């Protein structure tokens, strides 16, 4: 019996030793999964569900496989994505509409509940959101989802009532872009030692655009020194240079922003007024780039810095460099002021807002964009001088182009219908993204008519010389940049030769500048004659129509001031990481 007891005890001791040894071996085996503890829920939130170990038999070790998103922007085909719906399935609709079908790991943040489930949005606990251990891209994804949800609600709420067939934009509108997330599985084997958390990826161009859409302003955007900083609307972006990786961003989201946890999808005025037009053309403005009207051979204009404005004036507008010197001299005396650059914006740009949508906020492409095509003084003087212009020609029995009379008629229609909302920018800007859609669509349609006029003008068979819109636009700018010194000269003359300010209580040089615009018409007619377009009445009507187009364009948009990203970064696919 004693021998049996000893044998039993020895067996137990051996089994315990075997169990302990096996436990140690297995523990050591699992510890070969380098980085696995850094991909847990405390770090990645719900994305940790996709973390797994894969055993590599050839190396007798575990490999850690983790999953993170690659953020981007997807340029849509016009009319391809239907308006906001709770049960909207992005992949199915995309396939039916003829877009390349989206794979399981590729999602477009359309605001649907299905998308919320697929990207683990809305599953982040409050404690996780307040933790200092988590990766910042989880909350960044939450922010993108809700921003996209409300943006497309802002567009979709004003569509026809049939959700299965309605679309966000009409065929005449510009393509728009939507947040895009690609879910990518990676191996921790290739993670540099300096990195302690899983990193998401985004391109230089896309982070610049997305940050602005979320309401941030870029204070620094210097890739050479790896210094990126943006903040605003409850967000902060800072950067760090990590060896062997590159620039790594940390994105802080203010947890007190109510809509980050609003799963009801309610859209109130305060949220609506934070949204930007989700357009590729609007995105370019973040870089100070103004897109030209399609079909008119108008290039993209870079207006983000004084140097770019001077280059534009020298190379495109006035090769004699007189206009560039005038603007440079004015800027030296009045830092930040580049007179009549806003005219180029309204003249050259297509309509950016979408029909049946109240969203009108777009980034400002330049430091100073207020001008006479935006201010009440320009509107009022234009109206009065146009009345006098037609009256004088009628009295002399001279020909008045039908387009000229049409502009006066349309102006007076808008003034009668909308009053100060039409003429006074301050009254109009009291409402931002909550402006009347009826008002905006009315102006949008008239803007389209103005563009159509120029399309017909360029192709008129009885005009042996082609009409070039850029010739007209550049002629206006060459003379318009001089209005400030000319206005001061008239005001300071003895006696003063300043004209009627029509009761507006503003600085005299502003209304006088609007008068000078009309004084420049004969100069513009002469310039167009030098370009072999010798039709004075047509040139007069075309200039009036160009001004009219700019008036309409500015009332349909609200340009938000803020720092611009260097234009060279637009379209850059250089990767930046988010920690």
Coordinates of C-alpha atoms in Angstrom, one line a residue:
X1 CA 0.0 0.0 0.0
X2 CA 2.8 2.3 0.9
X3 CA 4.3 1.7 -2.6
X4 CA 1.0 2.5 -4.3
X5 CA 0.8 5.7 -2.3
X6 CA 4.3 6.7 -3.3
X7 CA 3.6 5.8 -7.0
X8 CA 0.4 7.9 -6.9
X9 CA 2.1 10.8 -5.4
X10 CA 4.9 10.6 -8.0
X11 CA 2.3 10.4 -10.7
X12 CA 0.5 13.5 -9.4
X13 CA 3.8 15.4 -9.1
X14 CA 4.7 14.4 -12.6
X15 CA 1.4 15.4 -14.0
X16 CA 1.6 18.8 -12.3
X17 CA 5.1 19.3 -13.6
X18 CA 3.9 18.3 -17.1
X19 CA 0.9 20.7 -16.9
X20 CA 3.1 23.5 -15.7
X21 CA 5.7 22.8 -18.4
X22 CA 3.0 22.7 -21.1
X23 CA 1.4 25.8 -19.7
X24 CA 4.7 27.6 -19.9
X25 CA 5.4 26.3 -23.4
X26 CA 1.9 27.4 -24.6
X27 CA 2.3 30.8 -22.8
X28 CA 5.6 31.3 -24.5
X29 CA 4.1 30.2 -27.8
X30 CA 1.3 32.8 -27.5
X31 CA 3.7 35.5 -26.5
X32 CA 5.2 35.1 -30.0
X33 CA 2.1 36.9 -31.2
X34 CA 3.9 40.3 -31.0
X35 CA 1.6 43.3 -30.8
X36 CA -1.5 41.3 -29.9
X37 CA -2.0 43.1 -26.6
X38 CA -1.8 46.4 -28.5
X39 CA -4.8 45.5 -30.6
X40 CA -7.2 44.9 -27.8
X41 CA -10.6 46.6 -27.0
X42 CA -9.0 49.1 -24.6
X43 CA -6.9 50.3 -27.6
X44 CA -9.1 49.7 -30.7
X45 CA -12.5 49.6 -29.2
X46 CA -14.9 47.4 -31.3
X47 CA -12.3 47.0 -34.0
X48 CA -10.5 44.6 -31.7
X49 CA -13.1 42.0 -32.8
X50 CA -11.2 41.7 -36.1
X51 CA -7.8 41.1 -34.4
X52 CA -6.6 37.5 -34.7
X53 CA -3.6 35.2 -34.3
X54 CA -2.4 33.1 -37.2
X55 CA 0.0 30.2 -36.5
X56 CA 3.0 30.0 -38.9
X57 CA 4.1 26.4 -38.8
X58 CA 7.4 27.0 -40.7
X59 CA 8.4 29.4 -37.9
X60 CA 6.5 27.7 -35.0
X61 CA 5.1 31.0 -33.8
X62 CA 1.9 33.1 -34.0
X63 CA 1.5 36.1 -36.2
X64 CA -0.8 39.0 -35.1
X65 CA -3.2 40.1 -37.8
X66 CA -5.1 43.3 -37.1
X67 CA -7.5 45.4 -39.1
X68 CA -7.7 49.2 -39.5
X69 CA -9.4 51.5 -42.0
X70 CA -7.9 53.5 -44.9
X71 CA -9.8 56.7 -45.2
X72 CA -10.5 58.6 -48.4
X73 CA -12.9 60.3 -50.7
X74 CA -14.9 58.7 -53.4
X75 CA -15.9 60.9 -56.4
X76 CA -19.4 59.7 -57.4
X77 CA -21.1 59.4 -60.8
X78 CA -23.8 62.1 -60.9
X79 CA -27.1 60.6 -59.8
X80 CA -25.6 57.3 -58.7
X81 CA -26.2 57.4 -55.0
X82 CA -29.8 57.8 -53.8
X83 CA -30.7 60.2 -51.0
X84 CA -30.5 59.4 -47.4
X85 CA -32.4 56.3 -46.3
X86 CA -32.3 54.4 -43.1
X87 CA -32.2 51.0 -44.9
X88 CA -29.9 52.1 -47.7
X89 CA -27.5 49.4 -48.8
X90 CA -24.6 51.1 -50.6
X91 CA -23.3 48.1 -52.4
X92 CA -26.6 46.9 -53.8
X93 CA -27.6 50.4 -55.1
X94 CA -24.1 51.0 -56.5
X95 CA -24.3 47.8 -58.5
X96 CA -27.8 48.5 -59.8
X97 CA -26.8 52.0 -60.9
X98 CA -23.9 50.9 -62.9
X99 CA -21.0 51.8 -60.6
X100 CA -18.4 49.2 -59.9
X101 CA -19.8 47.0 -57.1
X102 CA -18.3 47.7 -53.7
X103 CA -16.4 44.8 -52.1
X104 CA -17.1 43.6 -48.6
X105 CA -14.0 45.5 -47.3
X106 CA -14.9 48.8 -49.0
X107 CA -17.6 51.1 -47.7
X108 CA -18.9 54.6 -48.5
X109 CA -20.1 56.5 -45.5
X110 CA -23.6 57.3 -46.7
X111 CA -25.2 57.5 -43.2
X112 CA -27.1 54.2 -43.4
X113 CA -27.6 51.9 -40.4
X114 CA -26.0 49.1 -42.3
X115 CA -22.9 51.1 -42.7
X116 CA -22.9 51.9 -39.0
X117 CA -22.9 48.1 -38.3
X118 CA -20.2 47.3 -40.9
X119 CA -17.8 49.9 -39.5
X120 CA -18.6 49.4 -35.8
X121 CA -19.8 53.0 -35.6
X122 CA -22.0 53.8 -32.6
X123 CA -20.5 50.9 -30.6
X124 CA -17.9 53.0 -28.8
X125 CA -18.6 53.3 -25.1
X126 CA -18.4 56.7 -23.3
X127 CA -15.6 55.4 -21.1
X128 CA -13.6 54.3 -24.2
X129 CA -14.1 57.7 -25.8
X130 CA -12.7 59.4 -22.8
X131 CA -9.7 57.1 -22.4
X132 CA -6.2 58.2 -23.2
X133 CA -5.1 54.8 -24.3
X134 CA -7.2 54.4 -27.4
X135 CA -6.3 55.1 -31.0
X136 CA -7.7 58.4 -32.2
X137 CA -9.0 57.1 -35.6
X138 CA -11.9 55.2 -33.9
X139 CA -13.5 58.5 -32.8
X140 CA -12.4 60.1 -36.1
X141 CA -14.5 57.4 -37.9
X142 CA -17.4 58.2 -35.6
X143 CA -17.1 61.9 -36.6
X144 CA -17.0 61.1 -40.3
X145 CA -20.1 58.9 -40.1
X146 CA -22.2 61.4 -38.3
X147 CA -21.0 64.3 -40.5
X148 CA -21.8 62.3 -43.6
X149 CA -25.2 61.2 -42.1
X150 CA -26.2 64.8 -41.5
X151 CA -24.8 66.1 -44.8
X152 CA -26.8 63.7 -46.9
X153 CA -29.8 64.3 -44.7
X154 CA -29.3 68.0 -45.5
X155 CA -29.3 67.1 -49.2
X156 CA -31.8 64.3 -49.2
X157 CA -34.5 66.0 -47.1
X158 CA -35.3 68.3 -50.1
X159 CA -35.6 65.5 -52.7
X160 CA -38.8 64.1 -54.2
X161 CA -40.8 61.9 -51.9
X162 CA -40.0 58.5 -53.4
X163 CA -36.8 57.2 -51.7
X164 CA -36.2 54.3 -54.0
X165 CA -35.8 56.6 -57.0
X166 CA -34.7 60.0 -55.7
X167 CA -31.1 61.2 -56.2
X168 CA -29.1 63.8 -54.5
X169 CA -28.2 65.8 -57.6
X170 CA -29.5 66.4 -61.0
X171 CA -27.6 65.7 -64.2
X172 CA -26.7 69.3 -64.5
X173 CA -25.0 69.5 -61.1
X174 CA -21.3 68.9 -60.4
X175 CA -20.2 65.5 -59.2
X176 CA -19.9 65.2 -55.5
X177 CA -17.6 63.2 -53.2
X178 CA -18.4 61.0 -50.3
X179 CA -16.3 59.7 -47.4
X180 CA -14.8 56.3 -48.2
X181 CA -13.4 53.6 -45.9
X182 CA -11.4 50.6 -47.0
X183 CA -11.0 48.0 -44.3
X184 CA -7.5 46.5 -44.5
X185 CA -6.0 43.6 -42.6
X186 CA -2.3 44.0 -41.8
X187 CA 0.4 42.1 -40.0
X188 CA 2.1 43.4 -36.9
X189 CA 5.4 41.8 -38.2
X190 CA 6.0 44.8 -40.4
X191 CA 5.2 47.4 -37.7
X192 CA 8.3 49.5 -36.7
X193 CA 9.3 49.3 -33.0
X194 CA 8.5 53.0 -32.5
X195 CA 4.8 52.3 -33.2
X196 CA 2.8 51.2 -30.1
X197 CA -0.8 51.4 -31.5
X198 CA -2.4 50.2 -34.8
X199 CA -2.3 53.0 -37.4
X200 CA -5.0 54.0 -39.9
X201 CA -4.0 55.5 -43.3
X202 CA -5.2 58.6 -45.2
X203 CA -3.7 60.6 -48.0
X204 CA -2.3 64.2 -47.7
X205 CA -5.0 65.6 -50.0
X206 CA -7.9 63.8 -48.3
X207 CA -7.0 64.7 -44.7
X208 CA -6.8 68.4 -45.8
X209 CA -10.3 68.2 -47.3
X210 CA -11.9 66.1 -44.6
X211 CA -10.6 68.2 -41.8
X212 CA -12.1 71.3 -43.4
X213 CA -15.4 69.6 -44.0
X214 CA -15.6 68.7 -40.3
X215 CA -15.2 72.4 -39.4
X216 CA -11.5 72.6 -38.7
X217 CA -9.2 75.4 -39.9
X218 CA -5.6 74.6 -40.8
X219 CA -3.2 76.6 -38.7
X220 CA -0.1 74.7 -40.0
X221 CA 0.3 72.5 -43.0
X222 CA 4.0 72.0 -43.6
X223 CA 5.0 68.5 -44.8
X224 CA 8.7 69.3 -45.0
X225 CA 8.9 70.0 -41.3
X226 CA 6.2 67.4 -40.6
X227 CA 4.1 70.1 -38.9
X228 CA 0.4 69.8 -39.3
X229 CA -2.1 71.4 -37.0
X230 CA -5.8 72.1 -37.4
X231 CA -8.6 72.8 -34.9
X232 CA -12.2 74.0 -34.7
X233 CA -15.7 72.7 -34.2
X234 CA -14.5 70.5 -31.3
X235 CA -11.7 68.8 -33.1
X236 CA -7.9 69.1 -32.9
X237 CA -5.3 67.6 -35.2
X238 CA -1.6 67.4 -34.2
X239 CA 1.3 65.6 -35.9
X240 CA 4.4 63.7 -34.9
X241 CA 7.2 62.5 -37.1
X242 CA 7.8 58.8 -36.4
X243 CA 11.0 57.2 -37.7
X244 CA 10.6 54.5 -40.3
X245 CA 6.9 55.5 -40.7
X246 CA 6.5 59.2 -41.5
X247 CA 3.9 61.7 -40.2
X248 CA 1.5 60.3 -37.6
X249 CA -1.6 62.3 -36.7
X250 CA -3.4 62.4 -33.4
X251 CA -7.1 63.5 -33.7
X252 CA -8.9 64.7 -30.7
X253 CA -12.7 64.8 -30.8
X254 CA -14.6 66.8 -28.2
X255 CA -17.0 64.4 -26.5
X256 CA -19.4 67.1 -25.6
X257 CA -20.4 67.6 -29.2
X258 CA -24.0 66.2 -29.0
X259 CA -24.3 64.8 -32.5
X260 CA -21.4 62.4 -32.1
X261 CA -23.7 60.2 -30.0
X262 CA -27.0 61.2 -31.6
X263 CA -28.3 58.0 -33.2
X264 CA -31.7 59.4 -34.0
X265 CA -30.5 61.2 -37.1
X266 CA -32.3 64.4 -36.1
X267 CA -31.1 67.4 -38.1
X268 CA -31.5 70.8 -36.4
X269 CA -30.4 74.3 -37.5
X270 CA -27.2 74.3 -35.5
X271 CA -26.0 71.1 -37.1
X272 CA -27.1 72.1 -40.5
X273 CA -25.2 75.3 -40.4
X274 CA -21.9 73.4 -39.7
X275 CA -22.1 71.4 -43.0
X276 CA -20.2 72.1 -46.2
X277 CA -21.2 71.4 -49.8
X278 CA -19.8 67.8 -50.4
X279 CA -18.5 68.7 -53.8
X280 CA -15.1 68.1 -55.5
X281 CA -15.1 71.7 -56.7
X282 CA -15.8 72.9 -53.2
X283 CA -13.0 70.7 -51.9
X284 CA -10.5 72.4 -54.2
X285 CA -11.2 75.7 -52.5
X286 CA -9.5 74.3 -49.4
X287 CA -6.3 74.6 -51.5
X288 CA -7.1 78.0 -52.9
X289 CA -8.0 76.6 -56.2
X290 CA -11.1 77.9 -58.1
X291 CA -12.4 75.6 -60.8
X292 CA -13.4 77.1 -64.2
X293 CA -16.8 76.7 -66.0
X294 CA -16.7 73.4 -68.0
X295 CA -16.8 73.9 -71.7
X296 CA -15.4 77.4 -71.7
X297 CA -11.7 76.6 -71.7
X298 CA -11.3 78.3 -68.3
X299 CA -8.4 76.9 -66.3
X300 CA -8.3 76.3 -62.6
X301 CA -7.1 79.5 -60.8
X302 CA -4.9 79.4 -57.8
X303 CA -5.8 82.3 -55.4
X304 CA -4.6 80.9 -52.1
X305 CA -1.6 83.2 -51.6
X306 CA -0.6 86.7 -52.8
X307 CA 2.2 85.1 -54.8
X308 CA -0.3 82.9 -56.7
X309 CA -2.6 85.9 -57.3
X310 CA 0.3 88.0 -58.7
X311 CA 1.4 85.0 -60.9
X312 CA -2.2 84.7 -62.3
X313 CA -2.3 88.4 -63.1
X314 CA 1.0 88.3 -64.8
X315 CA 0.6 85.1 -66.8
X316 CA -3.1 85.1 -67.6
X317 CA -4.8 88.4 -67.0
X318 CA -2.3 91.1 -67.9
X319 CA 1.0 90.1 -69.4
X320 CA 2.1 93.8 -69.2
X321 CA 2.2 93.2 -65.4
X322 CA 0.5 96.6 -64.8
X323 CA -2.4 94.9 -63.0
X324 CA 0.0 92.8 -60.9
X325 CA 1.9 95.9 -59.8
X326 CA -1.3 97.7 -58.9
X327 CA -2.5 94.9 -56.7
X328 CA 0.9 94.4 -55.1
X329 CA 1.1 98.2 -54.3
X330 CA -2.4 98.2 -52.8
X331 CA -1.6 95.1 -50.8
X332 CA 1.5 96.7 -49.3
X333 CA -0.6 99.6 -48.1
X334 CA -3.5 97.5 -47.0
X335 CA -2.2 94.0 -45.9
X336 CA -4.7 91.2 -46.7
X337 CA -6.6 93.1 -49.3
X338 CA -6.4 91.9 -52.9
X339 CA -9.1 94.0 -54.7
X340 CA -11.6 92.4 -57.0
X341 CA -10.2 88.9 -56.7
X342 CA -13.7 87.9 -55.7
X343 CA -14.8 88.9 -59.2
X344 CA -12.8 86.1 -60.6
X345 CA -14.4 83.6 -58.3
X346 CA -18.0 84.6 -59.3
X347 CA -17.1 84.9 -63.0
X348 CA -15.2 81.7 -63.5
X349 CA -16.7 79.2 -61.1
X350 CA -19.6 76.9 -61.9
X351 CA -22.5 76.7 -59.4
X352 CA -21.3 74.6 -56.5
X353 CA -24.4 74.2 -54.4
X354 CA -26.9 71.5 -55.3
X355 CA -30.4 72.0 -56.4
X356 CA -33.1 71.5 -53.8
X357 CA -30.5 71.7 -51.0
X358 CA -30.0 74.6 -48.6
X359 CA -26.3 73.7 -48.0
X360 CA -24.3 76.7 -49.3
X361 CA -21.1 76.7 -47.1
X362 CA -17.9 76.4 -49.0
X363 CA -14.2 77.2 -48.0
X364 CA -12.9 80.6 -48.9
X365 CA -10.2 80.2 -51.6
X366 CA -8.4 83.5 -50.7
X367 CA -7.7 85.7 -47.7
X368 CA -9.9 88.5 -49.0
X369 CA -12.9 87.6 -51.1
X370 CA -15.4 90.4 -50.4
X371 CA -15.9 92.6 -53.5
X372 CA -18.5 94.6 -55.4
X373 CA -20.0 91.4 -57.0
X374 CA -20.9 90.4 -53.4
X375 CA -21.6 93.6 -51.6
X376 CA -24.9 95.6 -51.5
X377 CA -23.2 98.7 -53.0
X378 CA -22.3 96.7 -56.1
X379 CA -25.8 95.4 -56.5
X380 CA -27.6 98.8 -56.0
X381 CA -25.3 100.8 -58.2
X382 CA -25.4 98.1 -60.9
X383 CA -29.2 98.3 -60.9
X384 CA -29.4 102.1 -61.0
X385 CA -26.7 102.4 -63.6
X386 CA -28.3 99.7 -65.7
X387 CA -31.6 101.6 -65.7
X388 CA -29.8 104.8 -66.7
X389 CA -27.8 102.9 -69.4
X390 CA -30.9 101.6 -71.1
X391 CA -32.8 104.9 -70.7
X392 CA -30.0 106.9 -72.3
X393 CA -29.7 104.5 -75.2
X394 CA -33.4 104.5 -75.8
X395 CA -33.4 108.3 -75.8
X396 CA -30.6 108.4 -78.4
X397 CA -32.3 105.7 -80.5
X398 CA -29.4 103.4 -80.1
X399 CA -29.7 99.6 -80.2
X400 CA -30.1 97.9 -76.8
X401 CA -29.4 94.2 -76.8
X402 CA -32.3 92.0 -75.7
X403 CA -30.1 90.3 -73.2
X404 CA -29.4 93.7 -71.5
X405 CA -33.2 94.3 -71.1
X406 CA -33.6 90.8 -69.8
X407 CA -31.0 91.3 -67.0
X408 CA -32.8 94.5 -65.8
X409 CA -36.1 92.6 -65.8
X410 CA -34.7 89.7 -63.8
X411 CA -33.0 92.0 -61.3
X412 CA -36.2 93.8 -60.6
X413 CA -38.1 90.5 -60.3
X414 CA -35.7 89.3 -57.7
X415 CA -35.8 92.6 -55.8
X416 CA -39.5 92.6 -55.8
X417 CA -39.7 88.9 -54.6
X418 CA -36.9 88.9 -52.0
X419 CA -36.0 92.5 -51.2
X420 CA -33.0 92.9 -48.9
X421 CA -32.3 89.2 -49.0
X422 CA -31.3 89.7 -52.6
X423 CA -29.4 93.0 -52.4
X424 CA -27.9 93.1 -49.0
X425 CA -25.2 90.5 -48.2
X426 CA -25.6 91.0 -44.5
X427 CA -29.3 90.2 -44.6
X428 CA -28.7 87.2 -46.8
X429 CA -25.9 85.9 -44.6
X430 CA -28.0 85.9 -41.4
X431 CA -29.2 82.6 -42.7
X432 CA -26.4 80.2 -43.9
X433 CA -27.4 76.6 -44.6
X434 CA -31.0 77.4 -43.6
X435 CA -31.7 79.8 -46.5
X436 CA -34.9 79.3 -48.4
X437 CA -34.5 76.5 -50.9
X438 CA -37.0 78.3 -53.1
X439 CA -34.8 81.4 -53.1
X440 CA -31.7 79.5 -53.9
X441 CA -33.2 77.4 -56.6
X442 CA -34.6 80.5 -58.3
X443 CA -31.2 82.1 -58.4
X444 CA -29.6 78.8 -59.5
X445 CA -31.9 78.6 -62.5
X446 CA -31.2 82.2 -63.5
X447 CA -27.5 81.5 -63.1
X448 CA -27.9 78.6 -65.5
X449 CA -29.6 80.9 -68.0
X450 CA -26.6 83.3 -67.8
X451 CA -24.2 80.4 -68.5
X452 CA -26.4 79.2 -71.3
X453 CA -26.3 82.7 -72.9
X454 CA -22.5 82.5 -73.1
X455 CA -22.7 79.0 -74.5
X456 CA -24.9 80.3 -77.3
X457 CA -22.7 83.4 -77.8
X458 CA -19.6 81.3 -78.4
X459 CA -21.4 79.2 -81.0
X460 CA -23.3 81.9 -82.9
X461 CA -23.0 81.1 -86.6
X462 CA -23.1 84.8 -87.8
X463 CA -20.0 85.7 -85.7
X464 CA -16.9 85.0 -87.8
X465 CA -14.6 85.4 -84.7
X466 CA -15.1 83.2 -81.7
X467 CA -16.2 84.8 -78.5
X468 CA -13.8 83.9 -75.7
X469 CA -15.2 84.3 -72.2
X470 CA -11.7 84.6 -70.8
X471 CA -11.0 87.6 -72.9
X472 CA -14.0 89.4 -71.4
X473 CA -13.2 88.3 -67.9
X474 CA -9.5 89.3 -68.1
X475 CA -10.4 92.7 -69.6
X476 CA -12.7 93.4 -66.7
X477 CA -10.1 92.4 -64.1
X478 CA -7.4 94.5 -65.7
X479 CA -9.5 97.6 -65.3
X480 CA -11.2 96.7 -62.1
X481 CA -8.1 96.4 -60.0
X482 CA -7.6 100.2 -60.5
X483 CA -10.9 101.2 -59.1
X484 CA -9.6 101.9 -55.6
X485 CA -7.1 104.7 -56.5
X486 CA -9.5 106.0 -59.2
X487 CA -12.3 106.2 -56.7
X488 CA -10.1 108.0 -54.1
X489 CA -9.0 110.5 -56.8
X490 CA -12.6 111.4 -57.7
X491 CA -13.6 111.7 -54.0
X492 CA -10.6 113.9 -53.1
X493 CA -10.8 116.1 -56.2
X494 CA -11.7 119.8 -55.7
X495 CA -14.6 119.9 -56.2
X496 CA -15.4 116.2 -55.6
X497 CA -16.5 114.3 -58.7
X498 CA -17.9 111.4 -56.8
X499 CA -21.3 110.1 -58.0
X500 CA -24.6 109.4 -56.3
X501 CA -24.4 106.8 -53.5
X502 CA -28.2 106.3 -53.5
X503 CA -28.6 106.8 -49.8
X504 CA -26.3 104.0 -48.7
X505 CA -24.3 104.8 -45.6
X506 CA -20.9 103.4 -46.6
X507 CA -17.5 104.6 -47.4
X508 CA -17.7 106.7 -50.6
X509 CA -15.0 104.8 -52.4
X510 CA -17.1 101.6 -52.4
X511 CA -20.1 103.1 -54.2
X512 CA -17.8 105.1 -56.4
X513 CA -15.9 101.9 -57.3
X514 CA -19.2 100.4 -58.5
X515 CA -19.8 103.5 -60.7
X516 CA -16.3 103.0 -62.1
X517 CA -17.2 99.5 -63.1
X518 CA -19.8 100.9 -65.5
X519 CA -17.3 103.6 -66.6
X520 CA -15.1 100.8 -67.8
X521 CA -17.5 99.4 -70.3
X522 CA -16.1 101.4 -73.3
X523 CA -12.6 100.2 -72.3
X524 CA -13.8 96.6 -72.3
X525 CA -15.5 97.1 -75.7
X526 CA -12.2 98.4 -77.0
X527 CA -10.2 95.5 -75.6
X528 CA -12.6 92.9 -77.2
X529 CA -12.2 94.7 -80.5
X530 CA -8.5 94.1 -80.2
X531 CA -9.3 90.5 -79.8
X532 CA -11.2 90.6 -83.1
X533 CA -14.6 90.6 -81.5
X534 CA -16.0 93.9 -82.8
X535 CA -19.7 93.8 -81.7
X536 CA -20.1 96.6 -79.1
X537 CA -23.7 95.9 -78.2
X538 CA -23.0 92.2 -77.7
X539 CA -19.9 93.0 -75.6
X540 CA -21.9 95.4 -73.4
X541 CA -24.6 92.7 -72.9
X542 CA -22.0 90.0 -72.3
X543 CA -20.3 92.1 -69.6
X544 CA -23.6 92.8 -67.9
X545 CA -24.4 89.1 -68.0
X546 CA -21.0 88.2 -66.5
X547 CA -21.6 90.6 -63.7
X548 CA -25.1 89.2 -63.3
X549 CA -23.7 85.7 -63.1
X550 CA -21.4 86.7 -60.3
X551 CA -24.2 88.4 -58.3
X552 CA -26.2 85.2 -58.5
X553 CA -23.3 83.0 -57.7
X554 CA -22.3 84.9 -54.6
X555 CA -25.9 84.9 -53.2
X556 CA -26.0 81.1 -53.6
X557 CA -22.8 80.5 -51.6
X558 CA -21.4 81.4 -48.2
X559 CA -17.6 81.4 -48.2
X560 CA -16.1 80.4 -44.8
X561 CA -12.8 82.1 -43.9
X562 CA -9.9 79.9 -42.8
X563 CA -6.4 78.9 -43.5
X564 CA -5.7 77.4 -46.9
X565 CA -3.6 74.3 -47.6
X566 CA -0.8 74.9 -50.2
X567 CA -2.2 74.2 -53.6
X568 CA 0.6 71.8 -54.4
X569 CA -0.9 69.3 -52.0
X570 CA -4.2 69.0 -53.9
X571 CA -4.5 65.4 -55.2
X572 CA -1.4 64.2 -53.4
X573 CA -1.7 60.5 -52.5
X574 CA 1.3 60.6 -50.1
X575 CA 0.1 58.5 -47.1
X576 CA -0.2 60.0 -43.6
X577 CA -1.0 57.8 -40.6
X578 CA -3.5 58.3 -37.8
X579 CA -2.6 56.9 -34.4

